PDB file of C-alpha atoms in Angstrom:
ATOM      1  CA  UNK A   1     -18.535 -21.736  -0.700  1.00  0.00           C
ATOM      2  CA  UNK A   2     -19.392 -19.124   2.496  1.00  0.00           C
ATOM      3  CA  UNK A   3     -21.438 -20.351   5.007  1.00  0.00           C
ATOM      4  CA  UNK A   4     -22.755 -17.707   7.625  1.00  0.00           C
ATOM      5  CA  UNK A   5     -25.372 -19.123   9.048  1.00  0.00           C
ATOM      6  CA  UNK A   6     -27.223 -23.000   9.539  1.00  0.00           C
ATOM      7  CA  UNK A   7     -29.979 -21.914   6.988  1.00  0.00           C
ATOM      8  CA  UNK A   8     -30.133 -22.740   3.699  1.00  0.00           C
ATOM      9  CA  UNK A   9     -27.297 -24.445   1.559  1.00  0.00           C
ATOM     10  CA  UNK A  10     -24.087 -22.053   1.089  1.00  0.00           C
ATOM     11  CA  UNK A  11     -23.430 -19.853  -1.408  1.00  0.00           C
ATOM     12  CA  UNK A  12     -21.255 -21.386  -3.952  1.00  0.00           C
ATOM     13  CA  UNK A  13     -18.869 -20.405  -6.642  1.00  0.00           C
ATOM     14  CA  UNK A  14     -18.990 -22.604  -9.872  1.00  0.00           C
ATOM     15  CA  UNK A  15     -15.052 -24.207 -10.005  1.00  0.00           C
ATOM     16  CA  UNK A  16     -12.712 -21.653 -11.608  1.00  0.00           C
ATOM     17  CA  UNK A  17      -8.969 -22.102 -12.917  1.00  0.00           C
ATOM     18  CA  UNK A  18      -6.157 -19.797 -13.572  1.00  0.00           C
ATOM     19  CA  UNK A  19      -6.163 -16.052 -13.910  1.00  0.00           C
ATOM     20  CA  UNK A  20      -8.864 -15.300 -16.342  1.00  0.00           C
ATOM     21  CA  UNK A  21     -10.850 -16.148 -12.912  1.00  0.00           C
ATOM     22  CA  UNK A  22      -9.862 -13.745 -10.521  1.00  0.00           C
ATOM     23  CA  UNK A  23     -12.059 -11.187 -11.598  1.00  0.00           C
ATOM     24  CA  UNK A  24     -14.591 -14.094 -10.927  1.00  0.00           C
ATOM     25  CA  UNK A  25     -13.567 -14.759  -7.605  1.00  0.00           C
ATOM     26  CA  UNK A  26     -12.753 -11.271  -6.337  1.00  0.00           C
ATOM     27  CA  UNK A  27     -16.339 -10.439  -7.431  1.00  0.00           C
ATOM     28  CA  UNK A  28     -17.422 -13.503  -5.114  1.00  0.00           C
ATOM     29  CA  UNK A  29     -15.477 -12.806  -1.894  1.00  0.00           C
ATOM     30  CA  UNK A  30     -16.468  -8.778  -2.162  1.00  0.00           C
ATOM     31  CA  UNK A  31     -20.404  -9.608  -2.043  1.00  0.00           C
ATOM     32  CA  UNK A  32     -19.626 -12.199   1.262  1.00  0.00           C
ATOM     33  CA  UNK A  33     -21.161 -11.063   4.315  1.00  0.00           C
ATOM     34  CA  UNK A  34     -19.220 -11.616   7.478  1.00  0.00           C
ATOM     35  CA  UNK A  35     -20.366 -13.385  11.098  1.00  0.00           C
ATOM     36  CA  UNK A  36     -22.899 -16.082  11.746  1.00  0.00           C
ATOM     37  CA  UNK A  37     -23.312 -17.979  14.385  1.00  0.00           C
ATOM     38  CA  UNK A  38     -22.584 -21.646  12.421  1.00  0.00           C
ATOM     39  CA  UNK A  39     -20.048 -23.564  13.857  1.00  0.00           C
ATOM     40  CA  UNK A  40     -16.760 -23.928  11.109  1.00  0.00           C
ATOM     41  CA  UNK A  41     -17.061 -27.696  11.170  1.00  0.00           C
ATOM     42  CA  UNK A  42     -21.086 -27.804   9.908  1.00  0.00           C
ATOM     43  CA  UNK A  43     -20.079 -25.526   7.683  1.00  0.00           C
ATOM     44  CA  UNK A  44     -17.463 -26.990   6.220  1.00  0.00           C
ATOM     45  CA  UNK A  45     -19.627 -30.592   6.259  1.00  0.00           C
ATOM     46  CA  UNK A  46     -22.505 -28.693   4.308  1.00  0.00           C
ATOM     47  CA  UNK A  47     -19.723 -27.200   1.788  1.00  0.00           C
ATOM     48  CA  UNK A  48     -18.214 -30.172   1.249  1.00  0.00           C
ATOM     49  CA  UNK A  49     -21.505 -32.114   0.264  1.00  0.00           C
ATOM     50  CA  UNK A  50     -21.049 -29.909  -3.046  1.00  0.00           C
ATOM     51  CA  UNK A  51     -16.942 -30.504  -3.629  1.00  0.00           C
ATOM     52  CA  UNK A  52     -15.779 -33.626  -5.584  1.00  0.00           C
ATOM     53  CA  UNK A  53     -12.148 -33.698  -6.714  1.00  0.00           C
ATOM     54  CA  UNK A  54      -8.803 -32.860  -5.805  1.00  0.00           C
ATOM     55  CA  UNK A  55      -7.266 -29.161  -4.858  1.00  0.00           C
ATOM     56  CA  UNK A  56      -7.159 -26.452  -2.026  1.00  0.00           C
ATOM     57  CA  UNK A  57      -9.616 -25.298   0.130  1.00  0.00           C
ATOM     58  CA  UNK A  58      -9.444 -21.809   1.221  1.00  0.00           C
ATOM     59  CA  UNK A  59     -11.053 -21.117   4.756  1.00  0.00           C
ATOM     60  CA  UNK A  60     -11.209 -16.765   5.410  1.00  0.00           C
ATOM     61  CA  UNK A  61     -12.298 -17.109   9.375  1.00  0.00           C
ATOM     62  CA  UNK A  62     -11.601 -15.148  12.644  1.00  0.00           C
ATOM     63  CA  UNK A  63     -11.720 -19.044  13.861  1.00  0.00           C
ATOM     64  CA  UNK A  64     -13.289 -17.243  17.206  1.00  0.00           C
ATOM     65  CA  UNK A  65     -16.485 -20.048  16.858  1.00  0.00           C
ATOM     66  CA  UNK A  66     -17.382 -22.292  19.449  1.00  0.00           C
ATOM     67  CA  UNK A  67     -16.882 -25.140  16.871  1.00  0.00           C
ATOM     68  CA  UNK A  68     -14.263 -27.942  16.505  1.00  0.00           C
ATOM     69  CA  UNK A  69     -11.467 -26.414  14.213  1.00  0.00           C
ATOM     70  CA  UNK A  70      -9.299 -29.786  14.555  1.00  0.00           C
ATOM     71  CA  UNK A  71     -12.758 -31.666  13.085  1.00  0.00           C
ATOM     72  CA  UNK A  72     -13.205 -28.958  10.127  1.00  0.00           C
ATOM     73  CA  UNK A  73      -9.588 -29.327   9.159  1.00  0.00           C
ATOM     74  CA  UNK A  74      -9.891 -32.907   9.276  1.00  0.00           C
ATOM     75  CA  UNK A  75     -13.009 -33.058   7.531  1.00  0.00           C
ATOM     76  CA  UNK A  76     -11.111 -30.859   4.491  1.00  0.00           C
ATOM     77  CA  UNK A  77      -8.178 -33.296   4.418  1.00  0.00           C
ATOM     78  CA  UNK A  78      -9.776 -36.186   4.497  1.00  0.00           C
ATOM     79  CA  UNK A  79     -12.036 -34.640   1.227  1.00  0.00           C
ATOM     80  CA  UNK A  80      -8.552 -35.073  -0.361  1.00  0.00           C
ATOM     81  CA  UNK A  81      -7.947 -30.539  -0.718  1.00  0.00           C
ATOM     82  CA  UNK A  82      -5.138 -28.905   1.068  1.00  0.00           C
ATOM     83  CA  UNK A  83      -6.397 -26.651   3.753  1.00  0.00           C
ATOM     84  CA  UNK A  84      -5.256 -23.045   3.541  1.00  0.00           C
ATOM     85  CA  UNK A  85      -6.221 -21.249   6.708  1.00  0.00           C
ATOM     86  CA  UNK A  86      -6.308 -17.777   6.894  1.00  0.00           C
ATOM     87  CA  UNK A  87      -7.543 -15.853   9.850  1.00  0.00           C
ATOM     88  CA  UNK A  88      -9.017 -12.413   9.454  1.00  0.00           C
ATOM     89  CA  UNK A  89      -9.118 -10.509  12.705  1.00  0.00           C
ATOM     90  CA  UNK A  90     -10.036  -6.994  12.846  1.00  0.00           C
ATOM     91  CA  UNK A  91      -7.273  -4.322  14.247  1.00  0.00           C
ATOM     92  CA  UNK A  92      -9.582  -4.294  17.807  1.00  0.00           C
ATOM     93  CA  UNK A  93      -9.101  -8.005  17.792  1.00  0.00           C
ATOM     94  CA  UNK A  94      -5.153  -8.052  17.106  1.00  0.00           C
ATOM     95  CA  UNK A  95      -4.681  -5.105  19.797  1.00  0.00           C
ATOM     96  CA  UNK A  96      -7.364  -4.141  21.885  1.00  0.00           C
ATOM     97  CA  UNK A  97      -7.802  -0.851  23.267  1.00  0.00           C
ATOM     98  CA  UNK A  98      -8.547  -0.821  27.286  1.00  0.00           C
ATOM     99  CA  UNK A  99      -8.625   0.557  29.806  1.00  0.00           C
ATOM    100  CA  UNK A 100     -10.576   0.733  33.434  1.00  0.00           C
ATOM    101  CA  UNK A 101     -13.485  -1.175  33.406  1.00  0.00           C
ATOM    102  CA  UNK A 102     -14.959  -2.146  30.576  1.00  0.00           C
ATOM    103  CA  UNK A 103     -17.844  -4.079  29.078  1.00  0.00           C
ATOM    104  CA  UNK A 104     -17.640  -6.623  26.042  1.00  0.00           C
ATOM    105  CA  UNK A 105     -20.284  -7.353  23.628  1.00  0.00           C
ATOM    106  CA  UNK A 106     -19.471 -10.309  21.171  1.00  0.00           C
ATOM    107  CA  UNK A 107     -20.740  -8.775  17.908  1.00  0.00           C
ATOM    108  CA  UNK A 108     -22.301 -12.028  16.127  1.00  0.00           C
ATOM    109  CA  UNK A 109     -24.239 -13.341  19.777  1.00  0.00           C
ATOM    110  CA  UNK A 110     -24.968 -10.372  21.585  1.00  0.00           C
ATOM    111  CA  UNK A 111     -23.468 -11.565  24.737  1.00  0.00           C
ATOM    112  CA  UNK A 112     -21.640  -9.623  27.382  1.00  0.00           C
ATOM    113  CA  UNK A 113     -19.265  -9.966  29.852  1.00  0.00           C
ATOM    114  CA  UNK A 114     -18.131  -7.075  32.600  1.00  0.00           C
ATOM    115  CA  UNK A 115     -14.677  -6.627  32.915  1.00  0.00           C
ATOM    116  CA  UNK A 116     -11.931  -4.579  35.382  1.00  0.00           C
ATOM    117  CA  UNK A 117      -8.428  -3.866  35.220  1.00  0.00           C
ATOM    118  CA  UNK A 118      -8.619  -4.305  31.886  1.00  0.00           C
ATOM    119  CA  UNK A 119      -4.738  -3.486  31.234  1.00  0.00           C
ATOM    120  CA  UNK A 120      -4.204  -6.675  33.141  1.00  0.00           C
ATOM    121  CA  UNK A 121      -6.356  -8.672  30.446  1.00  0.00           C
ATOM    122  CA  UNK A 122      -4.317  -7.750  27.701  1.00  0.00           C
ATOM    123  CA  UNK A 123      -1.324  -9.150  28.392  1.00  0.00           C
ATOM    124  CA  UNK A 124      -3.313 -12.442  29.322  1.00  0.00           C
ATOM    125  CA  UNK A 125      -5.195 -12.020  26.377  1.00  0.00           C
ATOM    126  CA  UNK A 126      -2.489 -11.393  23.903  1.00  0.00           C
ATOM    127  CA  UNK A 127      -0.862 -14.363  25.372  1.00  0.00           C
ATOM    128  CA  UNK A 128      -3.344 -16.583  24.019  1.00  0.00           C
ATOM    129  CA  UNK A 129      -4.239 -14.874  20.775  1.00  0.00           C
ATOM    130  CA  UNK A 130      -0.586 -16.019  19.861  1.00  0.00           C
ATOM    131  CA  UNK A 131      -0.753 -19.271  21.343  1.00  0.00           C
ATOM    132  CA  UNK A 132      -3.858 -19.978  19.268  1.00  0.00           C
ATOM    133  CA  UNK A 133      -2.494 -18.394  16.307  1.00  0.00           C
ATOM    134  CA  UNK A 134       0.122 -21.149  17.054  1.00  0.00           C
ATOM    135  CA  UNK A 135      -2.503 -24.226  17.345  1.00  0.00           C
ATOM    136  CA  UNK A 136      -4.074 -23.284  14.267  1.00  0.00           C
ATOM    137  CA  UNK A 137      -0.649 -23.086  12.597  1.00  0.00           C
ATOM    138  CA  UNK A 138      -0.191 -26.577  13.516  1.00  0.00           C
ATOM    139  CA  UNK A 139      -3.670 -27.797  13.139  1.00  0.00           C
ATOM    140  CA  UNK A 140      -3.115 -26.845   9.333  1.00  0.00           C
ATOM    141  CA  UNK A 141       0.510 -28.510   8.937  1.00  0.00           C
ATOM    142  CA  UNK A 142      -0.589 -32.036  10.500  1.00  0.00           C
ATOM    143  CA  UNK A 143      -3.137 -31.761   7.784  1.00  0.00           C
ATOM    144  CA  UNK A 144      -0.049 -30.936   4.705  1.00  0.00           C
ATOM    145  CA  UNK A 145      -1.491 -27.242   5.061  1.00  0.00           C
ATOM    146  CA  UNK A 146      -0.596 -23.573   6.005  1.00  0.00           C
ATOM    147  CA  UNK A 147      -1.758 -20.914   7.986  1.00  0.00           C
ATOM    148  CA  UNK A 148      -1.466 -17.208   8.551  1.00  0.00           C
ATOM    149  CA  UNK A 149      -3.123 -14.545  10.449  1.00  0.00           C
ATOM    150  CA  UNK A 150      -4.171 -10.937   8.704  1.00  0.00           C
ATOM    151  CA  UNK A 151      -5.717  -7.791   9.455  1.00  0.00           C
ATOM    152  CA  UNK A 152      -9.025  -6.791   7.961  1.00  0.00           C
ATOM    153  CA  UNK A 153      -7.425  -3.800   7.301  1.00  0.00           C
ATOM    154  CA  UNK A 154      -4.400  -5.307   4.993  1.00  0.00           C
ATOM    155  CA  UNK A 155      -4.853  -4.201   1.614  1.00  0.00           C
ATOM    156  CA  UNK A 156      -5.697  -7.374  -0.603  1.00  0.00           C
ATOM    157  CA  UNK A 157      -2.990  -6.725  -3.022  1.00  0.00           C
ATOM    158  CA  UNK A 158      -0.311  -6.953  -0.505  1.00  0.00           C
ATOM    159  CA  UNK A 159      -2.204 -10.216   0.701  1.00  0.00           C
ATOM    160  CA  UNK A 160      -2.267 -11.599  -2.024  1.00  0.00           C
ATOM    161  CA  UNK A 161       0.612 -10.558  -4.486  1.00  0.00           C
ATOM    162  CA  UNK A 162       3.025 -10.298  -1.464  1.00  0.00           C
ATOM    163  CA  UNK A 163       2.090 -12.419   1.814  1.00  0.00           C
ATOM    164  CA  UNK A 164       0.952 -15.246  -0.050  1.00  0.00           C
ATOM    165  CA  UNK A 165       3.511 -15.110  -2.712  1.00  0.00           C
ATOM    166  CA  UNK A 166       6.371 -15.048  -0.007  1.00  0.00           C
ATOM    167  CA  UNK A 167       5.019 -17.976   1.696  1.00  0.00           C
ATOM    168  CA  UNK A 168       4.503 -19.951  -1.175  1.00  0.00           C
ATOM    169  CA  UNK A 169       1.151 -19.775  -1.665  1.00  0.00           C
ATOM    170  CA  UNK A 170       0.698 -18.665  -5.049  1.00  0.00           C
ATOM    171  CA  UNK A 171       3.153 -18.309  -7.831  1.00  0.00           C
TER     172      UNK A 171
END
C-alpha cells in the first residue's frame, strides 16, 4: 500500500510471492510519489483495513511526520506482520550543508523557520538524527522487527541484494 495523503483509499498492490514478482513490485514502488502530509499511523490504520493474513510489512518513510511512530508500529504488530522499517532520508537530510544564517522551508508543509549560527545546529542536529535513528531501531525490535536508515541516493541493488541480504532480510 502507499499512502501520501488523507484522501482517498491507498494505492494497493494485489499480494505477490517469490521472485517471479519483483518485476511486479519494482514496477509499483517506481510509480510512488513521495511526501504528504498524512500522519504514518492513519496511514498505516487505512492500509491495514485492506491486509488479512500473516507476513511482513514494509514501511519506506523519512519517519520526519508529526504522527505517532510507536502507535503505527504497534498497529502493524498487533495485525500479526513483522514490521520492517526503513528510513529514506535524502543526502541534505543525513548531512546538511550550512552555514551563516539560514532559512528552512519544510518541503511537504511549506513552513519556515529562520536560523543563525547554523554550524552550531549541526552538531545538535546530528545528535538527534542518530538518537532517533536509535528509537526507531528499537521501536521496531520491541515489535520482533528491524530497522535501517538509507540514502535516497543508494543504488537499489546494493539495498537490496547487499544491505538487506547482510542483515538478514532477504535470502
Amino acid at each position: 500500500y502507499c499512502f501520501n495523503s488523507s484522501e482517498g483509499a491507498p494505492e494497493r498492490l494485489a499480494p505477490c510471492v517469490g521472485r517471479a514478482s519483483m518485476m511486479k513490485l519494482f514496477r509499483f514502488m517506481e510509480r510512488v510519489e513521495a511526501g504528504g502530509d498524512e500522519p504514518v499511523e492513519a496511514g498505516i490504520e487505512s492500509s491495514l483495513k485492506y491486509h488479512a493474513g500473516r507476513g511482513v510489512a514494509v514501511v519506506l518513510s523519512d519517519f520526519l511526520t508529526f504522527g505517532d511512530v510507536r502507535r503505527a508500529f504497534n498497529l502493524i504488530f498487533n495485525a500479526g506482520l513483522e514490521v520492517f522499517a526503513v528510513q529514506v532520508l535524502a543526502p541534505a537530510e543525513i548531512d546538511p550543508d550550512l552555514t551563516g544564517d539560514v532559512r528552512l522551508v519544510d518541503s511537504e508543509t511549506g513552513g519556515a523557520l529562520d536560523v543563525s549560527s547554523a554550524g552550531d545546529l549541526l552538531d545538535l542536529y546530528q545528535e538527534y538524527r542518530v538518537a532517533y535513528e536509535g528509537q526507531l531501531a528499537v521501536l521496531s525490535q520491541q515489535r520482533s522487527g528491524r530497522f535501517v536508515s538509507i540514502s535516497s541516493e543508494d543504488r537499489l541493488e546494493w539495498v537490496l541484494f547487499d544491505l538487506f541480504r547482510r542483515r538478514g532480510w532477504l535470502r
